[in-house]
PDB file of C-alpha atoms in Angstrom:
ATOM      1  CA  MET A 503      47.311  26.085 -37.662  1.00 59.00           C
ATOM      2  CA  ILE A 504      46.504  22.515 -38.686  1.00 58.00           C
ATOM      3  CA  SER A 505      46.949  21.310 -35.136  1.00 67.00           C
ATOM      4  CA  THR A 506      44.590  24.052 -33.873  1.00 73.00           C
ATOM      5  CA  ARG A 507      41.874  23.004 -36.345  1.00 75.00           C
ATOM      6  CA  LEU A 508      42.416  19.370 -35.389  1.00 77.00           C
ATOM      7  CA  GLU A 509      42.033  20.205 -31.698  1.00 78.00           C
ATOM      8  CA  GLU A 510      38.876  22.225 -32.425  1.00 80.00           C
ATOM      9  CA  THR A 511      37.375  19.383 -34.492  1.00 81.00           C
ATOM     10  CA  LEU A 512      38.272  16.887 -31.777  1.00 81.00           C
ATOM     11  CA  ARG A 513      36.705  19.119 -29.130  1.00 80.00           C
ATOM     12  CA  HIS A 514      33.485  19.441 -31.157  1.00 81.00           C
ATOM     13  CA  GLY A 515      33.426  15.671 -31.702  1.00 83.00           C
ATOM     14  CA  ILE A 516      33.805  14.923 -28.001  1.00 83.00           C
ATOM     15  CA  GLY A 517      31.109  17.484 -27.166  1.00 83.00           C
ATOM     16  CA  TRP A 518      28.777  15.949 -29.752  1.00 87.00           C
ATOM     17  CA  VAL A 519      29.333  12.422 -28.333  1.00 87.00           C
ATOM     18  CA  ILE A 520      28.757  13.585 -24.731  1.00 87.00           C
ATOM     19  CA  SER A 521      25.591  15.474 -25.759  1.00 86.00           C
ATOM     20  CA  GLY A 522      24.348  12.397 -27.606  1.00 85.00           C
ATOM     21  CA  LEU A 523      24.938  10.147 -24.601  1.00 87.00           C
ATOM     22  CA  ILE A 524      23.087  12.573 -22.307  1.00 89.00           C
ATOM     23  CA  VAL A 525      20.137  12.735 -24.719  1.00 85.00           C
ATOM     24  CA  LEU A 526      20.070   8.930 -24.988  1.00 86.00           C
ATOM     25  CA  ALA A 527      20.177   8.564 -21.186  1.00 87.00           C
ATOM     26  CA  ILE A 528      17.325  11.052 -20.659  1.00 88.00           C
ATOM     27  CA  GLY A 529      15.311   9.543 -23.535  1.00 84.00           C
ATOM     28  CA  GLY A 530      15.837   6.064 -22.100  1.00 82.00           C
ATOM     29  CA  VAL A 531      14.319   7.097 -18.754  1.00 85.00           C
ATOM     30  CA  PHE A 532      11.076   7.997 -20.572  1.00 85.00           C
ATOM     31  CA  LEU A 533      11.198   5.215 -23.164  1.00 86.00           C
ATOM     32  CA  LEU A 534      12.105   2.150 -21.093  1.00 86.00           C
ATOM     33  CA  PRO A 535       8.745   1.840 -19.253  1.00 86.00           C
ATOM     34  CA  TYR A 536       6.891   1.835 -22.565  1.00 87.00           C
ATOM     35  CA  LEU A 537       9.339  -0.663 -24.082  1.00 88.00           C
ATOM     36  CA  TRP A 538       8.781  -2.942 -21.083  1.00 88.00           C
ATOM     37  CA  VAL A 539       5.007  -2.744 -21.437  1.00 88.00           C
ATOM     38  CA  ALA A 540       5.101  -3.292 -25.221  1.00 89.00           C
ATOM     39  CA  ALA A 541       7.566  -6.206 -24.938  1.00 88.00           C
ATOM     40  CA  SER A 542       5.602  -7.782 -22.079  1.00 88.00           C
ATOM     41  CA  SER A 543       2.431  -7.769 -24.179  1.00 88.00           C
ATOM     42  CA  PHE A 544       4.110 -10.377 -26.410  1.00 90.00           C
ATOM     43  CA  LYS A 545       5.202 -12.637 -23.513  1.00 86.00           C
ATOM     44  CA  SER A 546       3.605 -15.299 -21.360  1.00 84.00           C
ATOM     45  CA  GLN A 547       2.679 -14.433 -17.790  1.00 79.00           C
ATOM     46  CA  PHE A 548       5.704 -16.353 -16.462  1.00 81.00           C
ATOM     47  CA  ASP A 549       8.223 -14.684 -18.782  1.00 81.00           C
ATOM     48  CA  ILE A 550       6.993 -11.162 -17.926  1.00 82.00           C
ATOM     49  CA  PHE A 551       8.151 -11.352 -14.330  1.00 79.00           C
ATOM     50  CA  SER A 552      11.031 -13.807 -14.651  1.00 79.00           C
ATOM     51  CA  ASP A 553      12.863 -11.238 -16.829  1.00 75.00           C
ATOM     52  CA  ILE A 554      12.683  -8.422 -14.290  1.00 73.00           C
ATOM     53  CA  SER A 555      13.775 -10.291 -11.183  1.00 72.00           C
ATOM     54  CA  PRO A 556      16.694  -9.981 -11.634  1.00 72.00           C
ATOM     55  CA  LEU A 557      16.420  -7.390 -14.413  1.00 72.00           C
ATOM     56  CA  GLN A 558      17.638  -8.728 -17.776  1.00 76.00           C
ATOM     57  CA  TRP A 559      17.875  -7.217 -21.274  1.00 74.00           C
ATOM     58  CA  SER A 560      15.140  -9.625 -22.382  1.00 76.00           C
ATOM     59  CA  ALA A 561      12.687  -7.623 -20.236  1.00 77.00           C
ATOM     60  CA  PHE A 562      12.640  -5.076 -23.075  1.00 81.00           C
ATOM     61  CA  LEU A 563      12.683  -7.538 -25.985  1.00 81.00           C
ATOM     62  CA  PRO A 564      10.503 -10.671 -26.214  1.00 82.00           C
ATOM     63  CA  THR A 565      12.740 -13.690 -26.884  1.00 80.00           C
ATOM     64  CA  LYS A 566       9.767 -16.015 -27.522  1.00 82.00           C
ATOM     65  CA  PRO A 567       7.103 -13.632 -28.886  1.00 85.00           C
ATOM     66  CA  THR A 568       3.457 -14.665 -28.802  1.00 86.00           C
ATOM     67  CA  THR A 569       0.256 -12.863 -29.762  1.00 88.00           C
ATOM     68  CA  ALA A 570      -1.872 -14.968 -27.403  1.00 89.00           C
ATOM     69  CA  ASN A 571      -2.455 -12.006 -25.052  1.00 88.00           C
ATOM     70  CA  TYR A 572      -3.975  -9.925 -27.859  1.00 90.00           C
ATOM     71  CA  PHE A 573      -6.312 -12.693 -29.056  1.00 89.00           C
ATOM     72  CA  SER A 574      -7.463 -13.660 -25.550  1.00 87.00           C
ATOM     73  CA  LEU A 575      -8.065  -9.982 -24.668  1.00 86.00           C
ATOM     74  CA  MET A 576     -10.209  -9.446 -27.782  1.00 87.00           C
ATOM     75  CA  GLN A 577     -12.193 -12.614 -27.066  1.00 86.00           C
ATOM     76  CA  ARG A 578     -12.877 -11.769 -23.442  1.00 82.00           C
ATOM     77  CA  ARG A 579     -13.382  -7.986 -23.681  1.00 81.00           C
ATOM     78  CA  PRO A 580     -14.965  -5.610 -26.239  1.00 84.00           C
ATOM     79  CA  ILE A 581     -11.614  -3.908 -26.664  1.00 87.00           C
ATOM     80  CA  LEU A 582     -12.026  -3.149 -30.392  1.00 89.00           C
ATOM     81  CA  GLY A 583     -15.395  -1.513 -29.741  1.00 91.00           C
ATOM     82  CA  ALA A 584     -13.788   0.560 -26.990  1.00 92.00           C
ATOM     83  CA  LEU A 585     -11.048   1.652 -29.417  1.00 92.00           C
ATOM     84  CA  LEU A 586     -13.685   2.742 -31.957  1.00 94.00           C
ATOM     85  CA  ASN A 587     -15.637   4.607 -29.247  1.00 94.00           C
ATOM     86  CA  SER A 588     -12.499   6.445 -28.128  1.00 94.00           C
ATOM     87  CA  ALA A 589     -11.573   7.279 -31.727  1.00 94.00           C
ATOM     88  CA  ALA A 590     -15.077   8.638 -32.453  1.00 95.00           C
ATOM     89  CA  VAL A 591     -15.223  10.728 -29.287  1.00 95.00           C
ATOM     90  CA  SER A 592     -11.674  12.041 -29.675  1.00 94.00           C
ATOM     91  CA  LEU A 593     -12.082  13.009 -33.340  1.00 94.00           C
ATOM     92  CA  CYS A 594     -15.397  14.758 -32.656  1.00 95.00           C
ATOM     93  CA  GLN A 595     -13.858  16.599 -29.713  1.00 94.00           C
ATOM     94  CA  VAL A 596     -10.935  17.748 -31.862  1.00 94.00           C
ATOM     95  CA  VAL A 597     -13.230  19.115 -34.596  1.00 95.00           C
ATOM     96  CA  LEU A 598     -15.649  20.858 -32.217  1.00 95.00           C
ATOM     97  CA  THR A 599     -12.880  22.244 -30.000  1.00 95.00           C
ATOM     98  CA  LEU A 600     -11.030  23.719 -32.987  1.00 94.00           C
ATOM     99  CA  MET A 601     -14.250  25.318 -34.255  1.00 94.00           C
ATOM    100  CA  LEU A 602     -15.294  26.816 -30.916  1.00 94.00           C
ATOM    101  CA  CYS A 603     -11.861  27.948 -29.772  1.00 93.00           C
ATOM    102  CA  SER A 604     -10.875  29.505 -33.114  1.00 93.00           C
ATOM    103  CA  MET A 605     -14.144  31.463 -33.365  1.00 93.00           C
ATOM    104  CA  ALA A 606     -13.881  32.610 -29.743  1.00 92.00           C
ATOM    105  CA  ALA A 607     -10.228  33.606 -30.174  1.00 92.00           C
ATOM    106  CA  TYR A 608     -11.109  35.589 -33.317  1.00 91.00           C
ATOM    107  CA  ALA A 609     -13.884  37.414 -31.481  1.00 90.00           C
ATOM    108  CA  LEU A 610     -11.601  38.276 -28.573  1.00 89.00           C
ATOM    109  CA  THR A 611      -8.650  39.434 -30.658  1.00 88.00           C
ATOM    110  CA  ARG A 612     -10.026  40.803 -33.935  1.00 83.00           C
ATOM    111  CA  ILE A 613     -13.575  42.012 -33.381  1.00 84.00           C
ATOM    112  CA  GLY A 614     -12.601  43.900 -30.269  1.00 74.00           C
ATOM    113  CA  PHE A 615     -15.543  44.599 -28.000  1.00 79.00           C
ATOM    114  CA  ARG A 616     -15.624  46.273 -24.623  1.00 83.00           C
ATOM    115  CA  GLY A 617     -14.801  43.852 -21.822  1.00 84.00           C
ATOM    116  CA  ALA A 618     -13.039  41.328 -24.085  1.00 84.00           C
ATOM    117  CA  ASN A 619     -10.099  41.058 -21.694  1.00 85.00           C
ATOM    118  CA  VAL A 620     -12.412  40.509 -18.735  1.00 88.00           C
ATOM    119  CA  VAL A 621     -14.229  37.721 -20.605  1.00 87.00           C
ATOM    120  CA  PHE A 622     -10.878  36.165 -21.502  1.00 87.00           C
ATOM    121  CA  VAL A 623      -9.668  36.228 -17.894  1.00 87.00           C
ATOM    122  CA  LEU A 624     -12.932  34.728 -16.638  1.00 88.00           C
ATOM    123  CA  ILE A 625     -12.636  31.908 -19.171  1.00 86.00           C
ATOM    124  CA  LEU A 626      -9.034  31.281 -18.112  1.00 84.00           C
ATOM    125  CA  VAL A 627     -10.104  31.050 -14.469  1.00 85.00           C
ATOM    126  CA  THR A 628     -12.180  27.967 -15.342  1.00 83.00           C
ATOM    127  CA  PHE A 629      -8.939  26.346 -16.516  1.00 79.00           C
ATOM    128  CA  LEU A 630      -7.705  26.423 -12.915  1.00 81.00           C
ATOM    129  CA  LEU A 631     -10.648  24.450 -11.531  1.00 82.00           C
ATOM    130  CA  PRO A 632      -9.787  20.781 -10.865  1.00 83.00           C
ATOM    131  CA  ILE A 633     -11.877  18.198 -12.667  1.00 81.00           C
ATOM    132  CA  GLU A 634     -12.857  16.606  -9.352  1.00 81.00           C
ATOM    133  CA  ALA A 635     -14.586  19.853  -8.294  1.00 83.00           C
ATOM    134  CA  LEU A 636     -16.593  19.922 -11.534  1.00 84.00           C
ATOM    135  CA  MET A 637     -17.549  16.256 -11.603  1.00 87.00           C
ATOM    136  CA  VAL A 638     -20.764  16.361  -9.527  1.00 88.00           C
ATOM    137  CA  PRO A 639     -22.349  19.480 -11.153  1.00 89.00           C
ATOM    138  CA  LEU A 640     -21.373  18.248 -14.606  1.00 90.00           C
ATOM    139  CA  TYR A 641     -22.918  14.861 -13.899  1.00 91.00           C
ATOM    140  CA  GLN A 642     -26.167  16.516 -12.756  1.00 92.00           C
ATOM    141  CA  VAL A 643     -26.341  18.715 -15.865  1.00 92.00           C
ATOM    142  CA  VAL A 644     -25.550  15.904 -18.305  1.00 92.00           C
ATOM    143  CA  SER A 645     -28.014  13.559 -16.580  1.00 91.00           C
ATOM    144  CA  GLY A 646     -30.636  16.321 -16.663  1.00 92.00           C
ATOM    145  CA  PHE A 647     -30.349  16.422 -20.457  1.00 91.00           C
ATOM    146  CA  GLY A 648     -30.744  12.643 -20.630  1.00 90.00           C
ATOM    147  CA  LEU A 649     -27.200  12.142 -21.913  1.00 91.00           C
ATOM    148  CA  GLN A 650     -26.071   9.721 -19.226  1.00 89.00           C
ATOM    149  CA  ASP A 651     -24.533   6.535 -20.633  1.00 90.00           C
ATOM    150  CA  THR A 652     -24.057   8.065 -24.096  1.00 92.00           C
ATOM    151  CA  LEU A 653     -20.983   9.049 -26.056  1.00 92.00           C
ATOM    152  CA  VAL A 654     -22.456  12.540 -26.493  1.00 93.00           C
ATOM    153  CA  GLY A 655     -22.513  12.837 -22.714  1.00 92.00           C
ATOM    154  CA  VAL A 656     -18.817  11.915 -22.646  1.00 92.00           C
ATOM    155  CA  LEU A 657     -18.004  14.497 -25.296  1.00 92.00           C
ATOM    156  CA  ILE A 658     -20.107  17.604 -24.641  1.00 90.00           C
ATOM    157  CA  PRO A 659     -18.613  18.984 -21.366  1.00 90.00           C
ATOM    158  CA  TRP A 660     -15.073  19.224 -22.789  1.00 89.00           C
ATOM    159  CA  ILE A 661     -15.454  20.756 -26.264  1.00 91.00           C
ATOM    160  CA  ALA A 662     -14.953  24.301 -24.914  1.00 88.00           C
ATOM    161  CA  SER A 663     -11.281  24.335 -23.927  1.00 87.00           C
ATOM    162  CA  PRO A 664      -9.851  27.348 -22.029  1.00 89.00           C
ATOM    163  CA  PHE A 665      -6.361  26.108 -22.886  1.00 88.00           C
ATOM    164  CA  GLY A 666      -7.263  25.971 -26.584  1.00 89.00           C
ATOM    165  CA  LEU A 667      -8.700  29.475 -26.445  1.00 90.00           C
ATOM    166  CA  PHE A 668      -5.555  30.770 -24.742  1.00 89.00           C
ATOM    167  CA  GLN A 669      -3.303  29.092 -27.291  1.00 87.00           C
ATOM    168  CA  LEU A 670      -5.194  30.347 -30.352  1.00 90.00           C
ATOM    169  CA  ARG A 671      -5.641  33.840 -28.938  1.00 89.00           C
ATOM    170  CA  GLN A 672      -1.876  34.127 -28.566  1.00 86.00           C
ATOM    171  CA  ALA A 673      -1.377  32.877 -32.137  1.00 87.00           C
ATOM    172  CA  PHE A 674      -3.991  35.264 -33.562  1.00 88.00           C
ATOM    173  CA  GLU A 675      -2.364  38.230 -31.845  1.00 87.00           C
ATOM    174  CA  GLU A 676       0.934  37.416 -33.555  1.00 84.00           C
ATOM    175  CA  LEU A 677      -0.619  37.942 -37.004  1.00 85.00           C
ATOM    176  CA  PRO A 678      -0.028  41.426 -38.466  1.00 85.00           C
ATOM    177  CA  LYS A 679      -3.050  43.706 -38.614  1.00 83.00           C
ATOM    178  CA  GLU A 680      -2.082  44.699 -42.169  1.00 84.00           C
ATOM    179  CA  LEU A 681      -3.385  41.352 -43.485  1.00 81.00           C
ATOM    180  CA  GLU A 682      -6.817  42.076 -42.069  1.00 81.00           C
ATOM    181  CA  ASP A 683      -6.770  45.716 -43.208  1.00 83.00           C
ATOM    182  CA  ALA A 684      -5.905  44.700 -46.786  1.00 84.00           C
ATOM    183  CA  ALA A 685      -8.788  42.231 -46.816  1.00 83.00           C
ATOM    184  CA  ARG A 686     -11.183  44.897 -45.542  1.00 85.00           C
ATOM    185  CA  ILE A 687     -10.153  47.239 -48.365  1.00 85.00           C
ATOM    186  CA  ASP A 688     -11.147  44.454 -50.785  1.00 82.00           C
ATOM    187  CA  GLY A 689     -14.569  44.343 -49.133  1.00 82.00           C
ATOM    188  CA  ALA A 690     -14.089  41.226 -46.989  1.00 84.00           C
ATOM    189  CA  GLY A 691     -16.240  40.777 -43.892  1.00 86.00           C
ATOM    190  CA  HIS A 692     -15.483  38.948 -40.669  1.00 87.00           C
ATOM    191  CA  VAL A 693     -16.446  35.510 -42.022  1.00 89.00           C
ATOM    192  CA  ARG A 694     -14.206  35.808 -45.092  1.00 89.00           C
ATOM    193  CA  ILE A 695     -11.311  37.263 -43.075  1.00 89.00           C
ATOM    194  CA  PHE A 696     -11.631  34.460 -40.514  1.00 90.00           C
ATOM    195  CA  LEU A 697     -11.788  31.645 -43.078  1.00 90.00           C
ATOM    196  CA  SER A 698      -9.447  33.005 -45.783  1.00 88.00           C
ATOM    197  CA  ILE A 699      -6.909  35.116 -43.877  1.00 86.00           C
ATOM    198  CA  ILE A 700      -6.698  34.089 -40.226  1.00 88.00           C
ATOM    199  CA  LEU A 701      -7.074  30.289 -40.249  1.00 90.00           C
ATOM    200  CA  PRO A 702      -4.624  29.563 -43.125  1.00 89.00           C
ATOM    201  CA  ASN A 703      -1.927  31.497 -41.233  1.00 87.00           C
ATOM    202  CA  VAL A 704      -2.266  29.580 -37.948  1.00 87.00           C
ATOM    203  CA  LYS A 705      -2.081  25.998 -39.231  1.00 87.00           C
ATOM    204  CA  ALA A 706       0.679  25.050 -36.797  1.00 86.00           C
ATOM    205  CA  PRO A 707      -1.140  26.240 -33.621  1.00 88.00           C
ATOM    206  CA  LEU A 708      -4.331  24.559 -34.884  1.00 91.00           C
ATOM    207  CA  ALA A 709      -2.435  21.293 -35.427  1.00 89.00           C
ATOM    208  CA  THR A 710      -0.853  21.582 -31.964  1.00 88.00           C
ATOM    209  CA  LEU A 711      -4.239  22.154 -30.360  1.00 91.00           C
ATOM    210  CA  ALA A 712      -5.672  19.217 -32.310  1.00 91.00           C
ATOM    211  CA  LEU A 713      -2.910  16.951 -31.007  1.00 89.00           C
ATOM    212  CA  VAL A 714      -3.256  18.130 -27.392  1.00 90.00           C
ATOM    213  CA  THR A 715      -7.065  17.806 -27.523  1.00 93.00           C
ATOM    214  CA  PHE A 716      -6.857  14.299 -28.988  1.00 92.00           C
ATOM    215  CA  LEU A 717      -4.385  13.254 -26.260  1.00 91.00           C
ATOM    216  CA  PHE A 718      -6.645  14.668 -23.531  1.00 91.00           C
ATOM    217  CA  SER A 719      -9.761  12.976 -24.899  1.00 93.00           C
ATOM    218  CA  TRP A 720      -8.077   9.644 -25.665  1.00 93.00           C
ATOM    219  CA  ASN A 721      -6.480   9.386 -22.214  1.00 91.00           C
ATOM    220  CA  SER A 722      -9.524  10.583 -20.236  1.00 90.00           C
ATOM    221  CA  PHE A 723     -10.556   8.057 -17.615  1.00 91.00           C
ATOM    222  CA  LEU A 724     -12.511   9.511 -14.688  1.00 90.00           C
ATOM    223  CA  TRP A 725     -15.350  11.211 -16.609  1.00 91.00           C
ATOM    224  CA  PRO A 726     -16.052   8.238 -18.949  1.00 92.00           C
ATOM    225  CA  LEU A 727     -15.962   5.933 -15.909  1.00 91.00           C
ATOM    226  CA  VAL A 728     -18.595   8.080 -14.181  1.00 90.00           C
ATOM    227  CA  ILE A 729     -20.940   8.840 -17.078  1.00 92.00           C
ATOM    228  CA  VAL A 730     -20.911   5.527 -19.009  1.00 91.00           C
ATOM    229  CA  GLN A 731     -22.186   2.260 -17.599  1.00 88.00           C
ATOM    230  CA  SER A 732     -22.755   0.047 -20.670  1.00 89.00           C
ATOM    231  CA  PRO A 733     -19.678  -1.991 -21.653  1.00 85.00           C
ATOM    232  CA  LYS A 734     -20.443  -1.493 -25.370  1.00 87.00           C
ATOM    233  CA  ARG A 735     -20.186   2.306 -24.967  1.00 89.00           C
ATOM    234  CA  GLN A 736     -17.082   2.285 -22.787  1.00 89.00           C
ATOM    235  CA  LEU A 737     -13.874   4.053 -23.826  1.00 92.00           C
ATOM    236  CA  ILE A 738     -10.507   2.377 -24.169  1.00 90.00           C
ATOM    237  CA  GLN A 739      -8.837   3.529 -20.947  1.00 90.00           C
ATOM    238  CA  VAL A 740     -11.765   2.352 -18.812  1.00 90.00           C
ATOM    239  CA  ALA A 741     -12.029  -0.884 -20.779  1.00 89.00           C
ATOM    240  CA  ILE A 742      -8.365  -1.643 -20.039  1.00 87.00           C
ATOM    241  CA  ALA A 743      -8.865  -0.978 -16.330  1.00 86.00           C
ATOM    242  CA  GLN A 744     -11.971  -3.185 -16.285  1.00 83.00           C
ATOM    243  CA  SER A 745     -10.087  -6.040 -17.963  1.00 78.00           C
ATOM    244  CA  VAL A 746      -8.908  -6.904 -14.433  1.00 75.00           C
ATOM    245  CA  SER A 747     -11.968  -8.340 -12.703  1.00 71.00           C
ATOM    246  CA  PRO A 748     -12.327  -8.054  -8.897  1.00 70.00           C
ATOM    247  CA  GLY A 749     -11.284 -11.253  -7.124  1.00 70.00           C
ATOM    248  CA  GLU A 750      -9.564 -12.563 -10.245  1.00 72.00           C
ATOM    249  CA  PHE A 751      -5.793 -12.921 -10.573  1.00 75.00           C
ATOM    250  CA  PRO A 752      -4.817 -10.268 -13.142  1.00 77.00           C
ATOM    251  CA  ASN A 753      -3.566 -11.395 -16.526  1.00 83.00           C
ATOM    252  CA  TRP A 754      -0.856  -8.790 -16.947  1.00 86.00           C
ATOM    253  CA  GLY A 755      -0.112  -9.894 -20.485  1.00 86.00           C
ATOM    254  CA  GLU A 756      -3.652  -8.957 -21.553  1.00 87.00           C
ATOM    255  CA  THR A 757      -3.467  -5.675 -19.642  1.00 88.00           C
ATOM    256  CA  PHE A 758      -0.191  -4.773 -21.322  1.00 90.00           C
ATOM    257  CA  ALA A 759      -1.627  -5.789 -24.710  1.00 90.00           C
ATOM    258  CA  GLY A 760      -4.541  -3.391 -24.161  1.00 90.00           C
ATOM    259  CA  ALA A 761      -2.176  -0.607 -23.091  1.00 90.00           C
ATOM    260  CA  THR A 762      -0.021  -1.157 -26.174  1.00 91.00           C
ATOM    261  CA  LEU A 763      -3.055  -1.086 -28.482  1.00 91.00           C
ATOM    262  CA  ALA A 764      -4.227   2.135 -26.840  1.00 90.00           C
ATOM    263  CA  THR A 765      -0.858   3.789 -27.445  1.00 90.00           C
ATOM    264  CA  VAL A 766      -0.535   3.033 -31.161  1.00 89.00           C
ATOM    265  CA  PRO A 767      -3.035   5.708 -32.422  1.00 89.00           C
ATOM    266  CA  LEU A 768      -1.320   8.365 -30.290  1.00 88.00           C
ATOM    267  CA  LEU A 769       2.121   7.501 -31.678  1.00 87.00           C
ATOM    268  CA  LEU A 770       0.834   7.585 -35.259  1.00 88.00           C
ATOM    269  CA  LEU A 771      -0.896  10.915 -34.717  1.00 86.00           C
ATOM    270  CA  PHE A 772       2.210  12.452 -33.124  1.00 84.00           C
ATOM    271  CA  LEU A 773       4.437  11.222 -35.971  1.00 84.00           C
ATOM    272  CA  PHE A 774       1.996  12.741 -38.480  1.00 82.00           C
ATOM    273  CA  LEU A 775       1.752  16.126 -36.715  1.00 80.00           C
ATOM    274  CA  GLN A 776       5.196  16.444 -35.141  1.00 77.00           C
ATOM    275  CA  LYS A 777       6.449  18.947 -37.752  1.00 75.00           C
ATOM    276  CA  TYR A 778       3.653  21.313 -36.674  1.00 76.00           C
ATOM    277  CA  PHE A 779       4.006  20.711 -32.948  1.00 72.00           C
ATOM    278  CA  VAL A 780       7.118  22.720 -32.079  1.00 70.00           C
ATOM    279  CA  ARG A 781       6.237  25.457 -34.568  1.00 70.00           C
ATOM    280  CA  GLY A 782       2.758  25.716 -33.086  1.00 67.00           C
ATOM    281  CA  MET A 783       4.054  25.971 -29.527  1.00 66.00           C
ATOM    282  CA  VAL A 784       6.417  28.762 -30.603  1.00 65.00           C
ATOM    283  CA  MET A 785       3.699  30.701 -32.488  1.00 63.00           C
ATOM    284  CA  SER A 786       1.240  30.432 -29.632  1.00 57.00           C
ATOM    285  CA  GLY A 787       4.081  31.209 -27.242  1.00 53.00           C
ATOM    286  CA  ILE A 788       4.185  32.657 -23.992  1.00 45.00           C
ATOM    287  CA  LYS A 789       3.608  36.256 -24.927  1.00 46.00           C
ATOM    288  CA  GLY A 790       1.011  37.763 -22.616  1.00 39.00           C
TER     289      GLY A 790
END
């Protein structure tokens, strides 16, 4: 009996170790490129490439760390202004997207009007259109409103998110109708039901949508590159790309420093919202 339990414990231990090694190996595939970029941002130009040819452990850990790349990047480029622009645009997009998508999802799932499913399908179809196909008409519309080279022009076309509507609609449909019926018996209208009953019960999907929207806005490159020309209004991803001037030998240390700075807000946001992320994906699940 004792030997059977010992064998079972040993089997579980070996399985746990093998599972851990597999997880570490898979995680390393995703993590190593970022570690290399972050470590290289604290190295001189010579050390960056001497450590990878041949590949050494020091490629992922600066042995003689220096912050010179960060200071020279900030002196030569308006990188802090670009970070603030990206933060302002991303936060505004998160707030407006949550407002629009939650109200639209409530109308489609709870008010119930004729043709709601047709409207929903038509909105989803726009999700399938590639951004390259929308770029020219969007540019003409935004320019027509005089929003070219403004942060509002960067923000406006993307606040209505078909993905966000789909996610929140699925989450709203999971809520029991009895909650809404009880509120109606107490005399609540649509506004009170939406604010006091529906939204408090879908915090996780709202947090997940906020995180996904922030990631999309923060990492957007093509549209800000097209619509903004002034360096002082540029967003962080474009500013990093423009840190390499044509005809100039690239300073990879500065480029990696910019990429590392651009990643820090995303990591902090994910750490803050991670407890909602998986729960939100499950609630908004794949139920059709």
